[in-house]
Short mmCIF file of C-alpha atoms in Angstrom, two decimals:
data_model
loop_
_atom_site.label_atom_id
_atom_site.label_comp_id
_atom_site.label_asym_id
_atom_site.label_seq_id
_atom_site.Cartn_x
_atom_site.Cartn_y
_atom_site.Cartn_z
CA MET A 1 0.26 -0.10 0.07
CA ASN A 2 1.65 3.92 -1.44
CA ASP A 3 1.10 6.63 1.18
CA HIS A 4 -1.68 7.72 -0.68
CA GLU A 5 -3.55 4.91 0.07
CA GLN A 6 -2.36 5.03 4.25
CA ARG A 7 -3.21 7.67 4.42
CA LEU A 8 -7.05 7.36 2.78
CA ALA A 9 -7.83 4.45 5.19
CA ALA A 10 -6.25 6.03 8.16
CA LEU A 11 -8.79 9.37 7.03
CA GLU A 12 -11.20 7.36 6.01
CA GLN A 13 -10.75 5.12 9.52
CA TRP A 14 -10.52 8.19 11.74
CA GLN A 15 -14.69 9.11 9.46
CA ALA A 16 -15.90 5.86 10.99
CA GLU A 17 -14.31 6.06 14.36
CA THR A 18 -15.47 9.80 15.04
CA ASN A 19 -19.26 9.59 13.08
CA THR A 20 -19.51 5.99 15.54
CA ASN A 21 -18.68 7.87 18.45
CA ILE A 22 -21.34 10.94 17.50
CA GLN A 23 -23.59 8.58 17.76
CA SER A 24 -22.81 6.68 20.38
CA ILE A 25 -22.83 10.13 23.41
CA GLN A 26 -26.08 10.84 21.51
CA THR A 27 -27.28 7.99 23.14
CA LEU A 28 -26.27 8.47 26.48
CA LEU A 29 -27.95 12.32 26.49
CA ASN A 30 -30.81 10.04 25.30
CA THR A 31 -31.14 6.88 27.11
CA THR A 32 -33.32 5.91 29.90
CA ASP A 33 -31.76 2.77 29.99
CA CYS A 34 -29.09 1.17 32.05
CA ILE A 35 -25.54 0.87 31.18
CA THR A 36 -24.44 -3.53 32.59
CA ALA A 37 -20.85 -3.57 31.46
CA VAL A 38 -18.51 -1.63 30.61
CA THR A 39 -15.28 -3.97 28.22
CA PRO A 40 -12.81 -2.89 26.83
CA VAL A 41 -12.11 -3.17 22.59
CA MET A 42 -8.49 -3.79 21.75
CA GLU A 43 -7.21 -4.06 18.48
CA GLU A 44 -3.26 -5.95 18.52
CA GLY A 45 -3.00 -5.41 21.42
CA VAL A 46 -4.21 -2.58 22.55
CA GLU A 47 -6.93 -0.99 23.89
CA VAL A 48 -8.14 1.18 21.09
CA GLY A 49 -11.95 1.65 23.24
CA TYR A 50 -15.10 0.19 24.98
CA THR A 51 -18.12 -0.65 23.97
CA ILE A 52 -21.20 0.13 26.88
CA SER A 53 -24.00 -2.25 26.87
CA PHE A 54 -27.51 -1.46 28.90
CA LEU A 55 -30.37 -3.61 29.52
CA HIS A 56 -32.37 -3.61 26.81
CA SER A 57 -30.52 -1.27 24.27
CA ASP A 58 -27.93 -2.00 21.41
CA PRO A 59 -24.36 -1.49 22.99
CA ILE A 60 -22.87 1.28 22.05
CA THR A 61 -18.53 1.72 21.41
CA ILE A 62 -16.44 4.81 22.04
CA TYR A 63 -13.54 4.70 20.30
CA HIS A 64 -10.35 6.39 21.97
CA GLY A 65 -8.78 9.64 19.86
CA THR A 66 -6.82 8.71 16.24
CA LYS A 67 -4.00 9.61 14.83
CA GLY A 68 -4.94 13.25 12.29
CA ASP A 69 -4.81 14.33 8.66
CA THR A 70 -1.84 14.32 6.64
CA GLY A 71 -1.27 16.15 3.38
CA GLU A 72 -3.08 19.10 1.63
CA ALA A 73 -5.22 19.69 4.42
CA GLY A 74 -3.16 18.79 7.50
CA TYR A 75 -6.13 19.76 9.57
CA THR A 76 -8.69 17.41 11.42
CA PRO A 77 -11.68 18.86 12.77
CA GLN A 78 -12.04 18.53 16.14
CA ILE A 79 -15.56 17.02 17.80
CA GLY A 80 -16.86 18.08 20.74
CA LEU A 81 -19.28 18.67 22.90
CA THR A 82 -20.50 21.58 25.74
CA GLN A 83 -22.83 22.26 28.39
CA GLN A 84 -25.06 25.40 27.72
CA ASP A 85 -26.76 27.61 30.26
CA ASP A 86 -29.20 25.80 30.11
CA GLY A 87 -28.82 22.48 30.96
CA ASN A 88 -28.80 21.33 27.31
CA TRP A 89 -25.39 19.77 26.00
CA TYR A 90 -24.81 21.59 22.20
CA TRP A 91 -22.04 20.12 19.12
CA THR A 92 -18.67 22.30 18.20
CA LEU A 93 -16.22 22.27 15.69
CA ASP A 94 -12.66 22.94 17.13
CA GLY A 95 -14.53 23.71 20.70
CA GLU A 96 -17.04 26.48 18.89
CA LEU A 97 -20.23 25.89 18.88
CA MET A 98 -22.03 23.66 15.91
CA ALA A 99 -24.66 25.48 13.73
CA ASP A 100 -26.92 24.42 11.47
CA ALA A 101 -28.40 25.87 8.29
CA ASP A 102 -30.02 28.18 9.92
CA GLY A 103 -27.31 29.55 13.01
CA ASN A 104 -28.78 27.52 14.95
CA PRO A 105 -26.51 25.41 17.88
CA ILE A 106 -27.62 21.78 17.83
CA ARG A 107 -28.58 20.48 19.87
CA ALA A 108 -27.01 17.05 21.73
CA ASN A 109 -30.38 15.80 23.50
CA GLY A 110 -33.73 16.05 22.12
CA GLN A 111 -36.97 16.93 23.17
CA ASP A 112 -40.76 15.85 23.34
CA GLY A 113 -42.90 18.06 21.77
CA GLU A 114 -46.13 19.51 23.98
CA ASP A 115 -49.74 17.80 22.90
CA GLY A 116 -52.30 20.31 21.54
CA ALA A 117 -55.09 21.95 22.94
CA ASN A 118 -58.46 20.85 22.64
CA GLY A 119 -60.77 22.80 19.90
CA ARG A 120 -63.11 24.18 20.96
CA PRO A 121 -66.72 23.29 21.58
CA GLY A 122 -68.89 24.54 18.94
CA GLN A 123 -72.05 26.64 19.25
CA ASP A 124 -75.33 25.40 19.20
CA GLY A 125 -75.05 22.64 17.40
CA ASP A 126 -73.24 19.71 17.36
CA ASP A 127 -70.15 19.71 19.91
CA GLY A 128 -66.47 20.26 17.96
CA GLN A 129 -63.82 17.72 17.78
CA ASP A 130 -60.37 18.01 19.57
CA GLY A 131 -57.68 19.18 19.10
CA ARG A 132 -55.50 16.70 17.53
CA PRO A 133 -52.32 15.98 19.99
CA GLY A 134 -49.03 17.91 18.83
CA ALA A 135 -46.41 15.72 17.49
CA ASP A 136 -43.84 14.61 18.64
CA GLY A 137 -40.36 16.32 18.61
CA LYS A 138 -37.89 15.23 17.03
CA ASP A 139 -34.96 13.76 17.38
CA ALA A 140 -32.10 15.66 18.11
CA PRO A 141 -29.99 16.21 14.55
CA THR A 142 -26.61 13.74 14.50
CA PRO A 143 -23.81 15.58 12.91
CA GLN A 144 -21.47 13.17 10.65
CA VAL A 145 -17.89 14.84 8.99
CA LYS A 146 -16.96 12.91 6.29
CA ILE A 147 -13.60 12.96 3.48
CA GLY A 148 -14.98 14.23 0.04
CA SER A 149 -14.16 11.29 -1.88
CA SER A 150 -16.59 9.45 1.05
CA ILE A 151 -19.40 11.96 -0.16
CA THR A 152 -21.34 9.94 -2.85
CA SER A 153 -25.15 11.38 -2.05
CA GLY A 154 -26.55 15.21 -1.22
CA THR A 155 -25.69 19.13 -2.19
CA VAL A 156 -21.78 19.88 -1.40
CA TYR A 157 -21.38 23.08 -0.13
CA GLY A 158 -17.30 24.39 -0.36
CA LEU A 159 -15.52 27.90 2.36
CA ASP A 160 -17.62 30.02 0.34
CA GLY A 161 -21.08 28.60 0.49
CA GLN A 162 -21.61 27.81 -2.76
CA LYS A 163 -22.52 25.10 -4.11
CA GLN A 164 -19.96 22.96 -5.59
CA THR A 165 -20.73 19.93 -8.67
CA ALA A 166 -18.44 17.71 -6.55
CA ALA A 167 -16.40 17.62 -2.70
CA ASP A 168 -12.92 18.12 -2.91
CA LYS A 169 -12.18 14.95 -2.05
CA ASP A 170 -8.81 15.81 0.73
CA ALA A 171 -10.99 17.95 2.43
CA TRP A 172 -13.65 17.03 5.18
CA TYR A 173 -17.36 17.92 4.77
CA LEU A 174 -20.05 18.68 7.31
CA SER A 175 -23.86 16.89 7.70
CA VAL A 176 -26.20 17.67 10.13
CA ASP A 177 -29.54 17.28 8.03
CA ASN A 178 -28.16 13.03 7.76
CA GLY A 179 -26.89 13.18 4.63
CA LEU A 180 -28.41 15.95 2.40
CA THR A 181 -26.21 18.58 3.25
CA TRP A 182 -22.43 18.39 3.99
CA TYR A 183 -20.63 21.90 4.04
CA ARG A 184 -16.91 22.23 3.49
CA ILE A 185 -15.20 23.20 6.44
CA THR A 186 -11.69 22.60 5.99
CA GLY A 187 -8.95 25.01 4.43
CA ASP A 188 -6.89 24.06 0.90
CA GLN A 189 -3.57 23.32 2.25
CA GLY A 190 -1.84 23.05 5.26
CA ASP A 191 0.61 24.72 7.16
CA LYS A 192 3.23 23.81 4.81
CA GLY A 193 3.17 24.64 0.63
CA ASP A 194 4.22 23.60 -2.46
CA GLN A 195 7.95 23.03 -2.25
CA GLY A 196 10.14 22.85 -5.33
CA ASP A 197 8.98 19.98 -8.14
CA LYS A 198 7.54 17.86 -5.78
CA GLY A 199 4.92 19.49 -3.26
CA GLU A 200 6.47 18.86 0.59
CA GLN A 201 3.42 16.75 2.37
CA GLY A 202 1.32 19.00 5.29
CA ASN A 203 2.42 18.40 8.99
CA ALA A 204 0.28 15.28 10.28
CA GLY A 205 -2.76 16.66 12.22
CA LYS A 206 -2.73 16.00 15.99
CA ASP A 207 -3.91 12.61 17.13
CA GLY A 208 -8.22 13.24 17.13
CA ASP A 209 -9.12 14.21 20.66
CA SER A 210 -11.02 11.77 22.13
CA PHE A 211 -14.58 12.69 23.48
CA PHE A 212 -13.65 11.31 26.89
CA THR A 213 -11.00 11.54 29.37
CA GLY A 214 -10.74 7.77 30.06
CA ALA A 215 -13.63 4.68 30.35
CA PRO A 216 -16.55 5.57 32.58
CA THR A 217 -16.88 5.13 36.33
CA LEU A 218 -18.61 3.48 38.13
CA SER A 219 -19.68 5.16 41.42
CA ASP A 220 -18.82 4.02 45.55
CA ASP A 221 -22.47 2.50 45.68
CA GLY A 222 -22.78 1.33 42.00
CA THR A 223 -25.66 3.04 41.30
CA HIS A 224 -24.36 4.72 38.13
CA TYR A 225 -21.44 5.53 35.90
CA THR A 226 -19.59 8.96 35.61
CA PHE A 227 -18.38 9.68 31.55
CA THR A 228 -16.03 13.20 31.91
CA LEU A 229 -15.76 14.89 28.81
CA THR A 230 -12.61 16.06 27.48
CA ALA A 231 -13.80 19.74 27.18
CA GLY A 232 -14.96 19.45 30.84
CA GLY A 233 -18.05 18.34 32.38
CA THR A 234 -19.60 15.07 33.44
CA ILE A 235 -22.74 12.62 31.70
CA GLU A 236 -24.14 9.84 34.52
CA VAL A 237 -25.77 7.27 33.26
CA LEU A 238 -27.64 4.66 35.65
CA ALA A 239 -25.84 1.63 35.86
CA TYR A 240 -28.14 -1.65 36.62
CA THR A 241 -28.46 -3.20 40.42
CA GLY A 242 -28.84 -6.47 40.00
CA ILE A 243 -32.56 -6.39 41.96
CA LYS A 244 -34.36 -9.19 43.81
CA LEU A 245 -37.22 -9.12 46.38
CA ASN A 246 -36.74 -12.46 49.27
CA PHE A 247 -39.30 -13.78 51.80
CA GLY A 248 -36.68 -15.64 53.87
CA ASN A 249 -38.03 -19.08 54.74
CA ASN A 250 -41.75 -17.34 54.32
CA THR A 251 -42.24 -19.58 50.48
CA GLU A 252 -45.94 -21.05 51.85
CA VAL A 253 -47.32 -19.62 54.35
CA GLY A 254 -50.81 -21.26 56.31
CA PHE A 255 -54.06 -18.57 57.47
CA VAL A 256 -57.69 -19.09 58.96
CA TYR A 257 -60.54 -17.83 57.30
CA GLY A 258 -60.57 -14.16 58.09
CA GLU A 259 -56.95 -14.13 59.72
CA LYS A 260 -54.19 -11.22 59.27
CA GLN A 261 -51.00 -11.77 58.66
CA THR A 262 -46.80 -9.66 58.67
CA ILE A 263 -44.05 -10.94 57.04
CA ASP A 264 -41.32 -9.00 56.40
CA PHE A 265 -39.32 -9.29 53.88
CA THR A 266 -35.78 -6.97 51.77
CA ALA A 267 -36.13 -6.08 48.34
CA LYS A 268 -32.58 -5.82 47.55
CA GLY A 269 -30.79 -3.59 45.04
CA SER A 270 -31.02 -0.69 46.26
CA ASP A 271 -31.75 1.34 49.49
CA ASN A 272 -33.20 4.05 47.92
CA PHE A 273 -36.56 1.61 47.13
CA THR A 274 -39.89 2.96 48.43
CA THR A 275 -43.17 1.65 48.12
CA ASP A 276 -43.84 2.83 44.91
CA ASN A 277 -41.29 0.73 43.85
CA LEU A 278 -43.61 -2.45 44.70
CA PHE A 279 -47.00 -3.39 43.53
CA THR A 280 -49.17 -6.48 45.16
CA VAL A 281 -51.55 -9.03 42.76
CA ALA A 282 -53.23 -11.40 45.42
CA PRO A 283 -56.18 -14.00 44.31
CA TYR A 284 -59.35 -13.68 44.77
CA GLY A 285 -60.68 -12.23 48.73
CA TRP A 286 -57.83 -12.00 49.62
CA LYS A 287 -55.71 -8.43 50.57
CA ALA A 288 -52.26 -7.55 50.10
CA GLU A 289 -50.70 -4.75 51.11
CA VAL A 290 -46.82 -3.59 51.49
CA ALA A 291 -46.00 -1.05 53.75
CA ALA A 292 -42.13 0.81 54.55
CA PRO A 293 -40.19 1.82 56.93
CA MET A 294 -38.88 5.42 57.81
CA THR A 295 -35.74 4.59 57.04
CA ARG A 296 -34.29 2.09 55.75
CA THR A 297 -31.10 0.66 54.16
CA LEU A 298 -30.64 -2.77 52.01
CA SER A 299 -30.71 -4.85 54.57
CA THR A 300 -34.27 -3.11 56.50
CA PRO A 301 -37.42 -5.40 55.72
CA PHE A 302 -40.15 -3.95 53.63
CA THR A 303 -43.92 -5.75 55.82
CA LEU A 304 -45.99 -7.38 53.58
CA THR A 305 -49.81 -7.60 55.36
CA VAL A 306 -52.17 -10.30 54.32
CA THR A 307 -55.63 -11.27 54.96
CA ALA A 308 -57.26 -13.97 53.97
CA PRO A 309 -61.02 -14.37 52.92
CA ALA A 310 -63.00 -14.05 55.84
CA ASP A 311 -64.61 -17.96 54.24
CA ALA A 312 -65.41 -20.48 52.25
CA THR A 313 -67.67 -17.97 49.68
CA SER A 314 -65.68 -14.80 49.77
CA GLY A 315 -62.61 -15.94 48.28
CA ALA A 316 -59.94 -18.70 47.19
CA ALA A 317 -58.59 -21.14 49.49
CA GLU A 318 -55.10 -21.44 47.89
CA GLY A 319 -52.94 -18.77 45.59
CA GLU A 320 -50.92 -17.11 45.78
CA ILE A 321 -49.59 -13.34 46.15
CA LEU A 322 -47.14 -11.36 44.58
CA VAL A 323 -45.17 -8.82 44.50
CA MET A 324 -43.72 -6.62 41.85
CA LEU A 325 -40.19 -4.49 42.65
CA ASP A 326 -39.77 -2.51 39.53
CA ASN A 327 -36.21 -0.26 39.55
CA GLY A 328 -37.46 2.26 37.22
CA GLN A 329 -34.78 1.38 34.54
CA GLY A 330 -37.08 -1.24 33.26
CA ASN A 331 -36.54 -3.78 34.99
CA THR A 332 -39.05 -5.65 37.45
CA THR A 333 -38.27 -9.05 39.63
CA ILE A 334 -41.29 -11.14 41.25
CA GLY A 335 -41.96 -12.33 43.92
CA ARG A 336 -44.09 -15.11 45.24
CA LEU A 337 -45.41 -16.10 48.55
CA LYS A 338 -47.52 -18.96 48.34
CA VAL A 339 -51.53 -19.10 50.46
CA VAL A 340 -53.42 -21.54 52.20
CA VAL A 341 -56.60 -20.71 54.03
CA ASN A 342 -57.40 -23.77 56.77
CA LYS A 343 -60.09 -23.85 59.76
CA SER A 344 -57.19 -23.82 62.32
CA THR A 345 -53.74 -23.62 62.58
CA MET A 346 -52.17 -25.37 65.80
CA ASN A 347 -48.15 -23.56 66.71
CA GLY A 348 -48.09 -25.39 70.31
CA THR A 349 -50.41 -24.30 72.62
CA GLU A 350 -51.59 -21.80 70.41
CA LEU A 351 -55.31 -21.71 68.01
CA THR A 352 -56.04 -19.88 65.65
CA ALA A 353 -59.63 -20.36 63.84
CA GLY A 354 -61.74 -19.32 61.62
CA ALA A 355 -65.58 -19.71 59.39
CA LEU A 356 -66.25 -21.73 62.37
CA GLU A 357 -69.37 -23.11 62.49
CA PRO A 358 -71.48 -24.23 65.63
CA GLY A 359 -69.97 -26.50 68.06
CA GLU A 360 -66.83 -26.89 65.40
CA LEU A 361 -64.36 -24.99 67.88
CA ALA A 362 -65.07 -27.67 70.29
CA THR A 363 -63.78 -31.16 68.19
CA ILE A 364 -60.75 -28.70 66.89
CA ILE A 365 -60.07 -28.15 70.93
CA GLY A 366 -60.53 -31.92 71.14
CA SER A 367 -58.95 -32.73 75.33
CA ARG A 368 -57.02 -30.22 74.89
CA THR A 369 -56.68 -28.28 78.45
CA ASP A 370 -52.73 -27.01 78.15
CA LEU A 371 -53.89 -24.32 75.63
CA THR A 372 -51.92 -20.51 75.71
CA SER A 373 -54.26 -18.02 73.33
CA ILE A 374 -57.31 -19.46 71.38
CA THR A 375 -57.91 -16.67 68.75
CA VAL A 376 -60.93 -16.97 66.31
CA THR A 377 -61.11 -14.88 63.27
CA SER A 378 -65.60 -15.76 62.06
CA GLY A 379 -67.30 -18.62 62.66
CA THR A 380 -70.35 -18.67 65.43
CA LEU A 381 -69.77 -20.26 68.39
CA ASP A 382 -72.01 -21.97 70.62
CA ALA A 383 -71.55 -22.65 74.45
CA THR A 384 -70.42 -26.45 73.58
CA ASP A 385 -67.16 -24.12 72.49
CA TRP A 386 -67.56 -22.34 75.45
CA ASP A 387 -67.19 -25.32 77.97
CA ALA A 388 -64.45 -26.41 75.56
CA ILE A 389 -62.47 -23.16 75.92
CA LYS A 390 -62.52 -23.66 80.28
CA LYS A 391 -60.63 -26.28 79.71
CA ASN A 392 -58.18 -24.55 79.49
CA MET A 393 -58.39 -21.50 82.20
CA SER A 394 -55.44 -22.47 84.09
CA SER A 395 -52.76 -22.22 81.17
CA LEU A 396 -54.96 -19.56 79.10
CA GLU A 397 -53.39 -15.91 78.54
CA ILE A 398 -55.06 -14.44 75.44
CA ILE A 399 -58.10 -15.41 74.39
CA ASP A 400 -59.16 -13.40 70.92
CA LEU A 401 -62.78 -13.65 69.81
CA GLU A 402 -63.31 -10.58 68.24
CA GLY A 403 -64.38 -11.42 64.86
CA ALA A 404 -66.63 -14.86 65.89
CA THR A 405 -70.29 -14.04 66.47
CA TYR A 406 -71.58 -15.91 70.17
CA THR A 407 -75.31 -17.84 70.35
CA GLY A 408 -75.23 -18.84 73.63
CA GLU A 409 -78.52 -18.90 75.90
CA ASP A 410 -75.62 -17.45 78.02
CA ARG A 411 -74.71 -13.84 75.76
CA ASN A 412 -77.73 -12.14 77.80
CA ASN A 413 -75.89 -12.61 80.99
CA TRP A 414 -72.07 -13.29 79.99
CA VAL A 415 -69.35 -15.09 83.13
CA TYR A 416 -66.06 -16.32 82.02
CA LYS A 417 -65.22 -17.18 85.29
CA ASP A 418 -67.31 -19.57 88.05
CA GLY A 419 -66.50 -21.44 90.47
CA LYS A 420 -65.32 -24.60 89.04
CA TYR A 421 -62.44 -22.96 88.03
CA PHE A 422 -59.36 -20.41 88.69
CA ASP A 423 -57.51 -18.30 86.52
CA GLN A 424 -54.60 -17.18 87.51
CA GLU A 425 -53.01 -16.55 83.57
CA LEU A 426 -55.48 -14.34 81.55
CA THR A 427 -53.71 -11.53 80.42
CA THR A 428 -56.37 -10.44 77.60
CA ILE A 429 -60.48 -11.06 76.66
CA LYS A 430 -61.58 -9.98 73.30
CA LEU A 431 -65.43 -11.06 73.22
CA PRO A 432 -67.70 -12.25 70.84
CA GLN A 433 -70.93 -10.58 68.73
CA GLY A 434 -74.04 -11.28 70.14
CA ILE A 435 -72.84 -10.91 74.12
CA THR A 436 -75.36 -8.11 75.41
CA ALA A 437 -74.03 -8.48 78.95
CA LEU A 438 -71.93 -8.99 81.34
CA GLY A 439 -73.42 -11.42 84.31
CA GLU A 440 -71.81 -10.23 88.33
CA ASN A 441 -67.95 -10.96 88.48
CA ALA A 442 -67.47 -11.89 85.11
CA PHE A 443 -63.99 -12.13 85.43
CA TYR A 444 -63.67 -13.36 89.56
CA ALA A 445 -60.14 -14.27 90.50
CA CYS A 446 -58.40 -13.18 86.73
CA TYR A 447 -55.73 -11.02 88.76
CA SER A 448 -53.04 -10.66 86.15
CA LEU A 449 -55.98 -9.68 83.38
CA THR A 450 -55.36 -5.88 81.51
CA THR A 451 -57.19 -5.67 78.36
CA VAL A 452 -60.63 -6.52 78.07
CA THR A 453 -62.29 -5.58 74.81
CA LEU A 454 -65.94 -5.40 74.63
CA PRO A 455 -68.25 -6.59 71.30
CA GLU A 456 -70.27 -3.77 69.85
CA THR A 457 -73.17 -5.82 71.25
#
């Protein structure tokens, strides 16, 4: 390959890498995606740039600066980026704001248009039709640079602003309308002109400046990458952080009808997650709500409150509670919690039951006399059930019948204690609906009792 061919090859490489960089930077400025990896690009053992991979979008490549032009032009255009007082980013050419054909600076970040206003209603007749929404704003134009020998289409203008029949093969041209129009941006000669019969080649251009000082750096908390511009300023892009919901060992939770339970879980991936990042879906008849502490870290749990159906006819007996975590970066994960509802559950000496028919609680208690807690979330109780409860008076600490209805004949003169039982353990009792009056000495000798909840009846 002769010198001329080598020179053209180098120019074409610079042209290709520069246009790739311009498109890549425009992607960085406008993306709402998050970066998953930054990988060096190697050529013959030398790092020449790096590839940015995204969670949802196609990867982009940004090249380091390469050797500038040599020969007649003796010049390589320097494309750059600057942020102005309005907060927007603009393209620069040799340190000056790049302008379109109308002299307006060219923005590198796009902007959506606003919706149009609705039309006015018609008078004395049918209402007028609503006005059409405004069209979305166009994407910011992408500048392109080419050496004249590479331009095969479009209208070409020289330095004097006059249309040319063809591009000068060794000059640089700029287009800001996707190649429809090309404007020459280099002079005629390099620093060194012709000497003797054989002109001396112009000085080699300086290395093409990279847009950035180096590869992006990941923040200490791993939430974003920072790109530092050679000309000053930074661009930040969100980093992908793996997100996960963890319910611990709670893969399946048992309930009784009408029961409400709270389950703690963690949302890993950020300590900035709030309940706005979390969404719940529950089977028919079930309820699920998420609450968060006032302040949290990655290890601070959220609380999921689940309420089972009131009875067998009001919802599914089993299913899955789905908790969805959206990190706001286009990534969502789903946590699944299986829930099953039964008539009763026995946890050691603690009994919970729901949706009971009269006499059913007595069957569940059976011969147990060591229960410390009895909770009925829904259903109906009768005197048989009450007698079964009393068998456990020597050990009961909590009786919660607030969700049930009592139909026993003594409901108008209800008494917890009588001469056959002596209770020093009971601390809390919540009476069932249906009781209308308490009898004399209803809680006689309940020395530890601190809380009595009366029914609405």
